[in-house]
């Protein structure tokens, strides 16, 4: 995918998000839109600066992560399971991006998968550290599981302790990473069997 098309993709998405912001404008929405766009632009800069040439699907992965993780962040306070579902799915998408990077290296498949898993876990850990830091500075309630109190929109009840939530997020995230590794392993073996069958037929 050419960088020109990637820029058009990001620009078009930006216009769409700003259009949505116009109809649902408030400070909270504004911050979430800017954070989502910042994630996409940062990914593009990383792609362009290091000349990685990510594919369109990788941009869609980042879009999904940013859309459900940032833009729809109010859902965290409406469902206690929303955060856990994201922590299972996001490592699958992250693993796809990391594996694309690692796959260009001169490594065997086993070490590519191990490296992908370790980098995915590292990314998860970094995000948990960022959540901890932001909570300490501005009490954004990123750690812990909260539900809105029926007595007011700004009141929250904690239903999972911060430490328990962090450990649960990491465990679920690692599980998501392992699912990706399992998928790539099965896919590789299937392709190998398929290739061997074709060779045998010939």
PDB file of N, CA and C in Angstrom, residues 100-151:
ATOM      1  N   UNK A 100       4.438  -9.104  11.541  1.00  0.00           N
ATOM      2  CA  UNK A 100       4.794  -8.541  10.233  1.00  0.00           C
ATOM      3  C   UNK A 100       6.200  -7.946  10.282  1.00  0.00           C
ATOM      4  N   UNK A 101       6.539  -7.311  11.397  1.00  0.00           N
ATOM      5  CA  UNK A 101       7.881  -6.745  11.561  1.00  0.00           C
ATOM      6  C   UNK A 101       8.929  -7.842  11.700  1.00  0.00           C
ATOM      7  N   UNK A 102       8.613  -8.815  12.540  1.00  0.00           N
ATOM      8  CA  UNK A 102       9.577  -9.881  12.839  1.00  0.00           C
ATOM      9  C   UNK A 102       9.766 -10.810  11.650  1.00  0.00           C
ATOM     10  N   UNK A 103       8.733 -10.955  10.852  1.00  0.00           N
ATOM     11  CA  UNK A 103       8.772 -11.908   9.741  1.00  0.00           C
ATOM     12  C   UNK A 103       9.827 -11.549   8.699  1.00  0.00           C
ATOM     13  N   UNK A 104      10.248 -10.294   8.686  1.00  0.00           N
ATOM     14  CA  UNK A 104      11.279  -9.872   7.729  1.00  0.00           C
ATOM     15  C   UNK A 104      12.691 -10.185   8.211  1.00  0.00           C
ATOM     16  N   UNK A 105      12.800 -10.646   9.437  1.00  0.00           N
ATOM     17  CA  UNK A 105      14.115 -10.947   9.994  1.00  0.00           C
ATOM     18  C   UNK A 105      14.533 -12.378   9.655  1.00  0.00           C
ATOM     19  N   UNK A 106      15.831 -12.589   9.687  1.00  0.00           N
ATOM     20  CA  UNK A 106      16.384 -13.905   9.347  1.00  0.00           C
ATOM     21  C   UNK A 106      16.321 -14.830  10.565  1.00  0.00           C
ATOM     22  N   UNK A 107      15.107 -15.266  10.872  1.00  0.00           N
ATOM     23  CA  UNK A 107      14.873 -16.142  12.018  1.00  0.00           C
ATOM     24  C   UNK A 107      14.009 -17.318  11.587  1.00  0.00           C
ATOM     25  N   UNK A 108      14.103 -18.393  12.335  1.00  0.00           N
ATOM     26  CA  UNK A 108      13.198 -19.512  12.087  1.00  0.00           C
ATOM     27  C   UNK A 108      11.810 -19.137  12.594  1.00  0.00           C
ATOM     28  N   UNK A 109      10.806 -19.869  12.142  1.00  0.00           N
ATOM     29  CA  UNK A 109       9.433 -19.563  12.538  1.00  0.00           C
ATOM     30  C   UNK A 109       9.276 -19.614  14.055  1.00  0.00           C
ATOM     31  N   UNK A 110       9.928 -20.578  14.685  1.00  0.00           N
ATOM     32  CA  UNK A 110       9.815 -20.722  16.142  1.00  0.00           C
ATOM     33  C   UNK A 110      10.253 -19.447  16.849  1.00  0.00           C
ATOM     34  N   UNK A 111      11.394 -18.902  16.438  1.00  0.00           N
ATOM     35  CA  UNK A 111      11.903 -17.704  17.098  1.00  0.00           C
ATOM     36  C   UNK A 111      11.129 -16.457  16.693  1.00  0.00           C
ATOM     37  N   UNK A 112      10.564 -16.468  15.507  1.00  0.00           N
ATOM     38  CA  UNK A 112       9.693 -15.355  15.116  1.00  0.00           C
ATOM     39  C   UNK A 112       8.462 -15.303  16.018  1.00  0.00           C
ATOM     40  N   UNK A 113       7.905 -16.468  16.304  1.00  0.00           N
ATOM     41  CA  UNK A 113       6.719 -16.534  17.157  1.00  0.00           C
ATOM     42  C   UNK A 113       7.060 -16.172  18.601  1.00  0.00           C
ATOM     43  N   UNK A 114       8.195 -16.662  19.079  1.00  0.00           N
ATOM     44  CA  UNK A 114       8.619 -16.332  20.445  1.00  0.00           C
ATOM     45  C   UNK A 114       8.851 -14.829  20.579  1.00  0.00           C
ATOM     46  N   UNK A 115       9.530 -14.249  19.598  1.00  0.00           N
ATOM     47  CA  UNK A 115       9.797 -12.808  19.614  1.00  0.00           C
ATOM     48  C   UNK A 115       8.502 -12.012  19.554  1.00  0.00           C
ATOM     49  N   UNK A 116       7.579 -12.461  18.718  1.00  0.00           N
ATOM     50  CA  UNK A 116       6.278 -11.788  18.609  1.00  0.00           C
ATOM     51  C   UNK A 116       5.549 -11.804  19.942  1.00  0.00           C
ATOM     52  N   UNK A 117       5.541 -12.957  20.599  1.00  0.00           N
ATOM     53  CA  UNK A 117       4.859 -13.073  21.890  1.00  0.00           C
ATOM     54  C   UNK A 117       5.499 -12.172  22.935  1.00  0.00           C
ATOM     55  N   UNK A 118       6.822 -12.163  22.994  1.00  0.00           N
ATOM     56  CA  UNK A 118       7.523 -11.347  23.989  1.00  0.00           C
ATOM     57  C   UNK A 118       7.286  -9.854  23.755  1.00  0.00           C
ATOM     58  N   UNK A 119       7.317  -9.435  22.496  1.00  0.00           N
ATOM     59  CA  UNK A 119       7.066  -8.026  22.192  1.00  0.00           C
ATOM     60  C   UNK A 119       5.620  -7.647  22.506  1.00  0.00           C
ATOM     61  N   UNK A 120       4.699  -8.553  22.231  1.00  0.00           N
ATOM     62  CA  UNK A 120       3.290  -8.288  22.536  1.00  0.00           C
ATOM     63  C   UNK A 120       3.084  -8.130  24.036  1.00  0.00           C
ATOM     64  N   UNK A 121       3.705  -9.009  24.818  1.00  0.00           N
ATOM     65  CA  UNK A 121       3.612  -8.907  26.277  1.00  0.00           C
ATOM     66  C   UNK A 121       4.250  -7.604  26.760  1.00  0.00           C
ATOM     67  N   UNK A 122       5.369  -7.232  26.144  1.00  0.00           N
ATOM     68  CA  UNK A 122       6.043  -5.987  26.524  1.00  0.00           C
ATOM     69  C   UNK A 122       5.140  -4.781  26.258  1.00  0.00           C
ATOM     70  N   UNK A 123       4.459  -4.786  25.118  1.00  0.00           N
ATOM     71  CA  UNK A 123       3.550  -3.683  24.778  1.00  0.00           C
ATOM     72  C   UNK A 123       2.399  -3.615  25.774  1.00  0.00           C
ATOM     73  N   UNK A 124       1.847  -4.775  26.124  1.00  0.00           N
ATOM     74  CA  UNK A 124       0.775  -4.818  27.123  1.00  0.00           C
ATOM     75  C   UNK A 124       1.246  -4.241  28.455  1.00  0.00           C
ATOM     76  N   UNK A 125       2.444  -4.625  28.851  1.00  0.00           N
ATOM     77  CA  UNK A 125       2.991  -4.156  30.125  1.00  0.00           C
ATOM     78  C   UNK A 125       3.211  -2.650  30.111  1.00  0.00           C
ATOM     79  N   UNK A 126       3.721  -2.141  28.998  1.00  0.00           N
ATOM     80  CA  UNK A 126       3.947  -0.694  28.873  1.00  0.00           C
ATOM     81  C   UNK A 126       2.626   0.066  28.999  1.00  0.00           C
ATOM     82  N   UNK A 127       1.577  -0.454  28.377  1.00  0.00           N
ATOM     83  CA  UNK A 127       0.282   0.213  28.465  1.00  0.00           C
ATOM     84  C   UNK A 127      -0.267   0.192  29.892  1.00  0.00           C
ATOM     85  N   UNK A 128      -0.019  -0.893  30.612  1.00  0.00           N
ATOM     86  CA  UNK A 128      -0.462  -0.941  32.008  1.00  0.00           C
ATOM     87  C   UNK A 128       0.311   0.078  32.847  1.00  0.00           C
ATOM     88  N   UNK A 129       1.588   0.260  32.540  1.00  0.00           N
ATOM     89  CA  UNK A 129       2.394   1.268  33.239  1.00  0.00           C
ATOM     90  C   UNK A 129       1.875   2.671  32.924  1.00  0.00           C
ATOM     91  N   UNK A 130       1.504   2.889  31.657  1.00  0.00           N
ATOM     92  CA  UNK A 130       0.947   4.187  31.266  1.00  0.00           C
ATOM     93  C   UNK A 130      -0.364   4.445  32.006  1.00  0.00           C
ATOM     94  N   UNK A 131      -1.213   3.411  32.093  1.00  0.00           N
ATOM     95  CA  UNK A 131      -2.471   3.558  32.829  1.00  0.00           C
ATOM     96  C   UNK A 131      -2.209   3.905  34.290  1.00  0.00           C
ATOM     97  N   UNK A 132      -1.245   3.232  34.897  1.00  0.00           N
ATOM     98  CA  UNK A 132      -0.893   3.499  36.295  1.00  0.00           C
ATOM     99  C   UNK A 132      -0.437   4.947  36.468  1.00  0.00           C
ATOM    100  N   UNK A 133       0.407   5.411  35.546  1.00  0.00           N
ATOM    101  CA  UNK A 133       0.938   6.774  35.629  1.00  0.00           C
ATOM    102  C   UNK A 133      -0.163   7.818  35.472  1.00  0.00           C
ATOM    103  N   UNK A 134      -1.036   7.616  34.483  1.00  0.00           N
ATOM    104  CA  UNK A 134      -2.123   8.571  34.252  1.00  0.00           C
ATOM    105  C   UNK A 134      -3.095   8.603  35.427  1.00  0.00           C
ATOM    106  N   UNK A 135      -3.330   7.445  36.022  1.00  0.00           N
ATOM    107  CA  UNK A 135      -4.207   7.399  37.197  1.00  0.00           C
ATOM    108  C   UNK A 135      -3.594   8.152  38.375  1.00  0.00           C
ATOM    109  N   UNK A 136      -2.295   8.005  38.545  1.00  0.00           N
ATOM    110  CA  UNK A 136      -1.618   8.702  39.636  1.00  0.00           C
ATOM    111  C   UNK A 136      -1.650  10.215  39.433  1.00  0.00           C
ATOM    112  N   UNK A 137      -1.522  10.635  38.177  1.00  0.00           N
ATOM    113  CA  UNK A 137      -1.463  12.068  37.890  1.00  0.00           C
ATOM    114  C   UNK A 137      -2.843  12.719  37.851  1.00  0.00           C
ATOM    115  N   UNK A 138      -3.805  12.065  37.190  1.00  0.00           N
ATOM    116  CA  UNK A 138      -5.101  12.707  36.959  1.00  0.00           C
ATOM    117  C   UNK A 138      -6.311  11.874  37.392  1.00  0.00           C
ATOM    118  N   UNK A 139      -6.084  10.729  37.993  1.00  0.00           N
ATOM    119  CA  UNK A 139      -7.183   9.886  38.479  1.00  0.00           C
ATOM    120  C   UNK A 139      -8.240   9.657  37.388  1.00  0.00           C
ATOM    121  N   UNK A 140      -7.787   9.124  36.256  1.00  0.00           N
ATOM    122  CA  UNK A 140      -8.685   8.882  35.127  1.00  0.00           C
ATOM    123  C   UNK A 140      -9.457   7.571  35.248  1.00  0.00           C
ATOM    124  N   UNK A 141      -9.164   6.834  36.309  1.00  0.00           N
ATOM    125  CA  UNK A 141      -9.837   5.544  36.550  1.00  0.00           C
ATOM    126  C   UNK A 141      -9.588   4.555  35.407  1.00  0.00           C
ATOM    127  N   UNK A 142      -8.342   4.517  34.965  1.00  0.00           N
ATOM    128  CA  UNK A 142      -7.964   3.566  33.923  1.00  0.00           C
ATOM    129  C   UNK A 142      -7.671   2.192  34.512  1.00  0.00           C
ATOM    130  N   UNK A 143      -7.218   2.173  35.759  1.00  0.00           N
ATOM    131  CA  UNK A 143      -6.990   0.908  36.457  1.00  0.00           C
ATOM    132  C   UNK A 143      -8.172   0.618  37.359  1.00  0.00           C
ATOM    133  N   UNK A 144      -8.499  -0.657  37.446  1.00  0.00           N
ATOM    134  CA  UNK A 144      -9.687  -1.030  38.199  1.00  0.00           C
ATOM    135  C   UNK A 144     -10.887  -1.103  37.269  1.00  0.00           C
ATOM    136  N   UNK A 145     -11.917  -1.786  37.717  1.00  0.00           N
ATOM    137  CA  UNK A 145     -13.156  -1.876  36.938  1.00  0.00           C
ATOM    138  C   UNK A 145     -14.236  -1.106  37.687  1.00  0.00           C
ATOM    139  N   UNK A 146     -14.803  -0.126  37.004  1.00  0.00           N
ATOM    140  CA  UNK A 146     -15.804   0.747  37.611  1.00  0.00           C
ATOM    141  C   UNK A 146     -17.121   0.635  36.855  1.00  0.00           C
ATOM    142  N   UNK A 147     -18.191   0.837  37.584  1.00  0.00           N
ATOM    143  CA  UNK A 147     -19.520   0.922  36.979  1.00  0.00           C
ATOM    144  C   UNK A 147     -20.161   2.223  37.428  1.00  0.00           C
ATOM    145  N   UNK A 148     -20.879   2.855  36.517  1.00  0.00           N
ATOM    146  CA  UNK A 148     -21.553   4.101  36.876  1.00  0.00           C
ATOM    147  C   UNK A 148     -22.628   3.843  37.929  1.00  0.00           C
ATOM    148  N   UNK A 149     -22.686   4.741  38.886  1.00  0.00           N
ATOM    149  CA  UNK A 149     -23.713   4.660  39.924  1.00  0.00           C
ATOM    150  C   UNK A 149     -25.024   5.212  39.374  1.00  0.00           C
ATOM    151  N   UNK A 150     -26.114   4.561  39.700  1.00  0.00           N
ATOM    152  CA  UNK A 150     -27.412   4.993  39.172  1.00  0.00           C
ATOM    153  C   UNK A 150     -27.838   6.346  39.735  1.00  0.00           C
ATOM    154  N   UNK A 151     -27.158   6.794  40.793  1.00  0.00           N
ATOM    155  CA  UNK A 151     -27.535   8.073  41.402  1.00  0.00           C
ATOM    156  C   UNK A 151     -26.925   9.272  40.688  1.00  0.00           C
TER     157      UNK A 151
END
